[in-house]
Coordinates of C-alpha atoms in Angstrom, one line a residue:
M1 CA 9.4 22.2 -3.6
S2 CA 11.6 20.8 -0.8
G3 CA 14.1 18.2 -1.8
R4 CA 13.7 16.3 1.5
A5 CA 11.2 13.5 1.9
L6 CA 8.7 13.3 4.7
L7 CA 8.4 10.3 6.9
M8 CA 5.1 10.4 8.8
W9 CA 5.5 8.9 12.2
D10 CA 3.8 9.2 15.6
E11 CA 4.5 6.4 18.1
A12 CA 0.8 6.3 18.9
V13 CA 0.1 4.6 15.6
T14 CA 1.2 1.4 17.3
Q15 CA -2.0 1.6 19.3
Y16 CA -3.8 0.3 16.2
D17 CA -3.9 -3.1 17.8
F18 CA -6.6 -5.8 17.3
G19 CA -5.1 -8.0 20.0
S20 CA -2.4 -10.6 20.6
E21 CA -4.1 -13.3 18.5
H22 CA -4.6 -11.0 15.5
P23 CA -2.1 -11.3 12.6
M24 CA -1.7 -7.5 12.2
D25 CA 0.7 -7.1 15.1
P26 CA 1.7 -3.4 15.6
V27 CA 5.2 -4.5 16.5
R28 CA 5.8 -4.5 12.7
L29 CA 5.5 -0.7 12.8
A30 CA 7.8 -0.3 15.8
L31 CA 10.4 -2.6 14.3
T32 CA 10.2 -0.8 10.9
M33 CA 10.8 2.6 12.6
G34 CA 13.6 1.0 14.6
L35 CA 15.3 -0.3 11.5
V36 CA 14.9 3.1 9.8
R37 CA 16.7 4.6 12.7
A38 CA 19.4 1.9 12.8
F39 CA 20.3 2.8 9.2
G40 CA 20.3 6.5 9.9
L41 CA 17.4 7.1 7.5
D42 CA 15.6 9.3 10.1
R43 CA 18.4 11.8 9.4
A44 CA 17.8 11.7 5.6
V45 CA 14.1 12.6 5.9
D46 CA 12.0 15.0 7.9
V47 CA 10.2 12.9 10.5
V48 CA 6.9 14.6 11.2
A49 CA 3.5 13.8 12.8
A50 CA 0.3 15.1 11.5
R51 CA -3.0 15.7 13.3
P52 CA -5.5 12.9 13.4
A53 CA -8.1 13.1 10.7
G54 CA -11.2 15.0 12.0
D55 CA -14.7 14.2 11.2
S56 CA -15.0 16.5 8.2
T57 CA -12.0 14.8 6.7
L58 CA -13.2 11.3 7.4
R59 CA -16.5 12.2 5.8
L60 CA -14.7 12.8 2.5
V61 CA -14.9 9.0 2.1
H62 CA -16.8 7.5 5.1
R63 CA -20.4 7.8 5.9
E64 CA -21.3 9.8 9.0
D65 CA -23.2 6.9 10.6
Y66 CA -20.2 4.6 10.1
V67 CA -17.9 7.1 11.8
T68 CA -20.4 7.4 14.7
A69 CA -20.4 3.5 15.0
V70 CA -16.6 3.4 15.1
R71 CA -16.6 6.1 17.8
A72 CA -19.1 4.1 19.8
A73 CA -17.2 0.9 19.6
S74 CA -14.0 2.8 20.4
A75 CA -15.5 4.1 23.6
D76 CA -17.0 0.7 24.6
P77 CA -15.9 -2.3 22.4
R78 CA -19.0 -4.2 23.7
R79 CA -21.1 -1.8 21.7
A80 CA -19.5 -2.8 18.4
D81 CA -22.1 -3.1 15.7
Q82 CA -21.2 -5.9 13.3
A83 CA -23.5 -4.4 10.7
Y84 CA -20.6 -2.0 10.2
G85 CA -18.0 -4.7 10.0
I86 CA -16.8 -3.9 13.5
G87 CA -16.4 -6.5 16.2
T88 CA -15.8 -9.3 13.7
V89 CA -12.9 -11.8 13.6
D90 CA -11.1 -9.7 11.0
D91 CA -11.8 -6.4 12.7
P92 CA -12.3 -6.8 16.4
A93 CA -13.3 -3.7 18.3
F94 CA -10.8 -2.3 20.7
A95 CA -10.7 0.6 23.1
G96 CA -9.3 3.7 21.3
M97 CA -10.0 2.2 17.9
H98 CA -11.3 5.5 16.5
E99 CA -8.4 7.5 17.8
A100 CA -5.7 5.2 16.5
S101 CA -7.4 4.8 13.1
A102 CA -8.0 8.5 12.7
L103 CA -4.3 9.1 13.6
I104 CA -3.1 6.8 10.8
A105 CA -5.5 8.4 8.4
G106 CA -4.3 11.8 9.4
Q107 CA -0.7 10.9 8.6
S108 CA -1.6 10.0 5.0
V109 CA -3.8 13.1 4.6
G110 CA -1.2 15.4 6.1
A111 CA 1.4 13.9 3.7
A112 CA -0.8 14.4 0.7
E113 CA -1.4 18.1 1.8
A114 CA 2.4 18.6 2.1
I115 CA 3.1 17.1 -1.3
W116 CA 0.3 19.2 -3.0
R117 CA 1.5 22.4 -1.4
G118 CA 5.1 21.8 -2.5
E119 CA 6.5 21.3 1.0
A120 CA 7.9 17.9 0.0
A121 CA 8.1 15.9 -3.2
H122 CA 7.9 12.5 -1.5
A123 CA 6.3 11.3 1.7
V124 CA 6.0 7.8 3.3
N125 CA 3.4 6.6 5.8
F126 CA 4.2 3.0 6.3
A127 CA 1.5 2.7 9.0
G128 CA -1.1 3.5 6.3
G129 CA -2.3 1.7 3.2
L130 CA -5.4 0.4 4.9
H131 CA -7.1 -0.1 1.6
H132 CA -10.0 -2.4 2.4
A133 CA -12.1 -0.1 4.5
M134 CA -15.4 0.9 2.7
P135 CA -17.4 4.1 3.0
G136 CA -19.8 2.4 5.4
A137 CA -17.9 -0.6 6.9
A138 CA -14.7 -1.9 8.2
S139 CA -13.1 -4.7 6.3
G140 CA -9.9 -6.8 6.1
F141 CA -8.1 -5.3 9.2
C142 CA -9.0 -1.8 8.0
I143 CA -11.1 0.8 9.8
Y144 CA -10.6 4.0 8.0
N145 CA -9.3 4.0 4.5
D146 CA -6.3 6.4 4.7
A147 CA -5.4 5.9 1.0
S148 CA -8.8 7.0 -0.2
L149 CA -8.9 9.9 2.3
A150 CA -5.5 11.1 1.0
I151 CA -6.7 11.0 -2.6
A152 CA -10.0 12.6 -1.7
R153 CA -8.1 15.4 0.0
L154 CA -5.9 15.9 -3.0
L155 CA -9.0 16.3 -5.1
E156 CA -10.5 18.7 -2.6
L157 CA -7.3 20.8 -2.9
G158 CA -7.7 21.0 -6.7
A159 CA -5.9 17.9 -8.1
E160 CA -7.4 16.9 -11.4
R161 CA -5.6 13.6 -11.9
V162 CA -4.4 11.2 -9.2
A163 CA -3.1 7.7 -9.9
Y164 CA -3.1 5.0 -7.3
V165 CA -1.0 1.9 -7.7
D166 CA -1.6 -1.0 -5.2
V167 CA 0.9 -3.9 -5.1
D168 CA -0.5 -5.5 -1.9
V169 CA -1.2 -9.2 -2.3
H170 CA -4.9 -8.4 -1.7
H171 CA -7.1 -6.4 -4.1
G172 CA -7.3 -2.7 -3.3
D173 CA -11.1 -2.9 -3.2
G174 CA -11.8 0.0 -0.9
V175 CA -9.9 2.5 -2.9
Q176 CA -11.4 1.2 -6.1
A177 CA -14.9 1.5 -4.7
A178 CA -14.3 5.0 -3.4
F179 CA -13.4 6.3 -6.9
W180 CA -15.3 3.8 -9.1
D181 CA -17.1 6.6 -11.0
D182 CA -14.6 9.4 -10.7
P183 CA -12.5 10.0 -13.9
R184 CA -10.0 12.1 -11.9
V185 CA -8.6 8.9 -10.2
L186 CA -7.0 6.0 -11.9
T187 CA -6.7 2.9 -9.6
I188 CA -4.4 0.0 -10.6
S189 CA -4.2 -3.1 -8.4
L190 CA -1.9 -6.1 -8.8
H191 CA -3.0 -8.9 -6.5
E192 CA -3.4 -12.6 -6.0
H193 CA -6.4 -13.9 -8.0
P194 CA -9.8 -13.4 -6.4
R195 CA -10.5 -17.1 -6.8
T196 CA -7.9 -17.9 -4.1
L197 CA -7.7 -14.9 -1.8
F198 CA -9.8 -12.3 0.1
P199 CA -11.5 -10.0 -0.8
N200 CA -12.4 -12.2 -3.8
T201 CA -12.7 -9.1 -6.1
G202 CA -10.3 -7.5 -8.5
W203 CA -11.2 -9.3 -11.7
P204 CA -9.8 -7.8 -15.0
E205 CA -13.4 -7.0 -16.0
E206 CA -13.7 -4.5 -13.2
T207 CA -12.8 -1.4 -15.1
G208 CA -14.9 1.4 -13.5
A209 CA -18.4 2.7 -13.7
A210 CA -20.0 2.9 -17.2
G211 CA -19.7 6.5 -18.5
P212 CA -17.0 8.9 -17.4
G213 CA -15.5 6.4 -14.9
E214 CA -15.0 3.6 -17.4
G215 CA -11.4 2.7 -17.6
G216 CA -10.6 4.3 -14.3
A217 CA -10.1 0.9 -12.5
V218 CA -7.4 -1.6 -13.7
N219 CA -6.9 -5.0 -12.1
V220 CA -4.2 -7.6 -12.6
A221 CA -5.3 -10.9 -11.0
L222 CA -2.1 -13.0 -10.5
P223 CA -2.1 -16.8 -10.2
A224 CA -1.2 -18.2 -6.8
G225 CA 2.5 -19.1 -6.8
T226 CA 3.6 -16.1 -8.9
G227 CA 7.3 -15.4 -8.1
D228 CA 9.7 -12.5 -8.7
A229 CA 10.1 -12.7 -12.5
G230 CA 6.3 -13.0 -13.1
W231 CA 5.4 -10.3 -10.6
L232 CA 7.8 -7.8 -12.1
R233 CA 6.8 -8.8 -15.6
A234 CA 3.1 -8.1 -14.8
F235 CA 3.9 -4.8 -13.1
H236 CA 6.0 -3.5 -16.0
A237 CA 3.5 -4.9 -18.6
V238 CA 0.7 -2.8 -17.2
V239 CA 1.6 0.0 -14.9
P240 CA 4.1 2.2 -16.7
E241 CA 2.1 2.5 -19.9
L242 CA -1.1 3.5 -18.0
I243 CA 0.7 6.0 -15.8
E244 CA 2.3 7.6 -18.9
E245 CA -1.1 7.9 -20.6
F246 CA -2.9 9.2 -17.5
R247 CA -0.2 11.9 -16.6
P248 CA -1.1 12.1 -12.9
Q249 CA -0.3 15.2 -10.9
V250 CA 0.3 12.9 -7.9
L251 CA 1.2 9.2 -7.7
V252 CA -0.1 7.4 -4.6
T253 CA 1.3 3.9 -4.1
Q254 CA 0.5 1.1 -1.6
H255 CA 3.3 -1.3 -0.7
G256 CA 1.7 -4.2 1.2
A257 CA 4.6 -6.6 2.0
D258 CA 2.3 -9.6 2.0
T259 CA 3.3 -10.7 -1.5
H260 CA 6.4 -12.2 0.1
F261 CA 6.9 -16.0 0.0
E262 CA 7.1 -16.0 3.9
D263 CA 3.8 -14.3 4.4
P264 CA 1.4 -16.6 6.2
L265 CA -1.9 -15.2 4.8
A266 CA -1.4 -15.4 1.0
H267 CA 0.1 -17.5 -1.8
L268 CA 2.5 -15.5 -3.9
A269 CA 6.2 -16.2 -3.9
V270 CA 7.8 -12.7 -4.2
S271 CA 11.1 -11.8 -2.5
L272 CA 12.1 -8.7 -0.6
D273 CA 14.4 -7.9 -3.6
A274 CA 11.5 -7.9 -6.0
Q275 CA 9.5 -5.7 -3.6
R276 CA 12.4 -3.3 -3.6
A277 CA 12.5 -3.3 -7.4
V278 CA 8.9 -2.3 -7.6
Q279 CA 9.4 0.5 -5.0
E280 CA 12.2 1.8 -7.2
A281 CA 10.0 1.6 -10.3
C282 CA 7.2 3.6 -8.5
H283 CA 9.8 6.2 -7.5
E284 CA 10.9 6.5 -11.1
L285 CA 7.3 6.7 -12.4
A286 CA 6.6 9.6 -10.0
H287 CA 9.6 11.5 -11.3
A288 CA 8.9 10.7 -15.0
H289 CA 5.1 11.4 -15.0
A290 CA 4.0 13.1 -11.8
D291 CA 6.5 15.9 -11.4
G292 CA 8.1 13.9 -8.6
R293 CA 5.0 14.0 -6.4
W294 CA 4.9 10.6 -4.6
L295 CA 3.0 9.4 -1.6
A296 CA 4.0 5.9 -0.6
L297 CA 2.0 3.9 1.9
G298 CA 2.4 0.6 3.7
G299 CA -0.4 -2.0 3.8
G300 CA -0.5 -5.7 4.6
G301 CA 2.3 -7.8 5.7
Y302 CA 2.2 -10.5 8.4
A303 CA 5.8 -11.8 8.5
V304 CA 6.2 -9.0 11.0
V305 CA 9.9 -9.6 11.8
D306 CA 11.6 -11.1 8.8
V307 CA 9.9 -9.2 6.0
V308 CA 7.9 -6.1 6.8
P309 CA 10.6 -4.0 8.5
R310 CA 13.1 -4.6 5.8
S311 CA 10.6 -4.0 3.0
W312 CA 9.4 -0.7 4.3
T313 CA 12.9 0.5 5.4
H314 CA 13.9 0.0 1.7
L315 CA 10.8 2.1 0.8
V316 CA 11.9 4.9 3.1
G317 CA 15.4 4.8 1.8
I318 CA 14.3 5.1 -1.8
A319 CA 11.9 8.0 -1.0
A320 CA 14.7 9.7 0.8
H321 CA 17.1 9.3 -2.2
A322 CA 19.3 7.4 0.2
P323 CA 18.6 3.8 -0.9
V324 CA 19.8 1.0 1.3
D325 CA 22.1 -1.4 -0.5
P326 CA 20.5 -4.8 -0.5
A327 CA 23.8 -6.4 0.5
S328 CA 23.9 -4.3 3.7
V329 CA 24.3 -6.1 7.0
I330 CA 21.6 -5.2 9.4
P331 CA 22.9 -3.4 12.5
S332 CA 23.1 -5.7 15.6
S333 CA 21.4 -3.0 17.7
W334 CA 18.2 -3.6 15.7
R335 CA 18.5 -7.4 15.9
D336 CA 18.8 -6.9 19.7
E337 CA 15.6 -4.9 19.6
V338 CA 13.8 -7.6 17.7
Y339 CA 14.8 -10.2 20.2
A340 CA 13.8 -8.0 23.1
R341 CA 10.4 -7.3 21.6
T342 CA 9.6 -10.7 20.1
R343 CA 12.0 -13.3 21.4
Q344 CA 12.8 -14.0 17.7
L345 CA 16.0 -13.8 15.8
G346 CA 16.0 -11.0 13.2
P347 CA 17.3 -11.3 9.7
A348 CA 20.9 -10.5 9.0
R349 CA 20.9 -8.7 5.7
M350 CA 18.6 -6.4 3.6
T351 CA 18.2 -9.0 0.9
D352 CA 16.8 -12.4 0.2
G353 CA 19.8 -13.1 -2.0
R354 CA 18.0 -12.4 -5.3
W355 CA 19.2 -8.9 -6.1
P356 CA 19.2 -7.8 -8.9
V357 CA 16.0 -9.5 -9.9
G358 CA 15.6 -10.2 -13.6
F359 CA 12.4 -10.5 -15.7
R360 CA 11.3 -10.7 -19.3
E361 CA 9.8 -7.5 -20.7
W362 CA 6.3 -7.8 -22.2
S363 CA 7.6 -6.2 -25.4
A364 CA 9.7 -9.3 -26.0
G365 CA 6.5 -11.3 -26.6
Y366 CA 4.1 -13.4 -24.6
D367 CA 3.2 -17.1 -24.3
P368 CA -0.6 -17.6 -24.6
A369 CA -0.3 -20.9 -22.7
D370 CA 1.4 -19.3 -19.7
R371 CA -0.9 -18.5 -16.7
L372 CA 0.9 -15.3 -15.8
D373 CA 0.8 -14.1 -19.4
Q374 CA -2.9 -15.0 -19.6
A375 CA -3.5 -12.8 -16.5
V376 CA -1.6 -9.9 -18.0
L377 CA -3.3 -10.2 -21.4
A378 CA -6.8 -10.3 -19.7
T379 CA -6.0 -7.0 -18.0
R380 CA -4.7 -5.4 -21.1
K381 CA -7.6 -6.5 -23.2
A382 CA -10.2 -5.4 -20.6
A383 CA -8.7 -2.0 -19.6
F384 CA -6.2 -0.7 -22.2
P385 CA -8.7 0.0 -25.0
L386 CA -10.8 2.1 -22.6
R387 CA -7.9 4.4 -22.2
G388 CA -7.0 4.5 -25.9
L389 CA -4.2 2.0 -25.6
L390 CA -3.5 -1.1 -27.6
P391 CA -4.0 -4.3 -25.6

């Protein structure tokens, strides 16, 4: 197995563009790659571009009629069929939509193939993590579900256990749905509570299909306003124990940066430093329980200058075994690029000033009157016994 990580990158992924009024601005991808280069991380990884996902690959998860509908809207956005979730406010049709979406999916699938074949231990596709797309519909800014496609390809190649951990602020509903009744896949999602945020799913009681799939889905629904200490406490109270029990052959993680306190579309209060801490924890879990096989994806994140590039550059550095010191000053060349592209001033350092981030371990006890602890306990009670673990 190669010791160098892969960074999946093709400039054309920035053509995944819903328009100037849409919050998912592809400048976030360009600025992330620019910051990766500014820190020299492109020399610490192998930067590669995979082929777009073809129809046979897309059909591992998506219905043929849906792919046909995406192609039609891609050729002529006026033909978008809203019955498939295309041409809506969240998912406007745009020319080249199929091609851009298939390219992003292809990067995640190609990364998964390389990891499974031993060509790399770690791979990052920060353009990916489009976790809301359903088998037959677009949803939540997501056309093709690259995370599900990567997992499905791993299963096709012979993987028997794949774990998926999603720390985006929104529930990883599309990935959960794709593997709802498949005991080979364990999905774990930590997200803002469905009472207060799209897609209004991800309740602790959602634990997988009755029968072999039961216990295959785990959901931690966090109260709005959860900050660093609570977010890290919830992660460590749930994820490591489940991963240790499941013993995945590959760990796939989704690192939406929209948990951040500056994000305009959600209500958690997590810092860049806590996001980095969870990225490090996922890296450690992959080495401890998945033989080092780790595919890390991007996801949401709509503070496209201040947050997303810094968060995902940390992710690349961790995967490359060349972590960026949070105290690092951001190179002025990148800040010049930010201004040239956005007419905004970029951040000066790779920290929000909260590193290292502390939290209280679950093993130290819990407070039944605390809303965060109530959320964690609800998840443990609903899901842990189904996996033979104590709540």
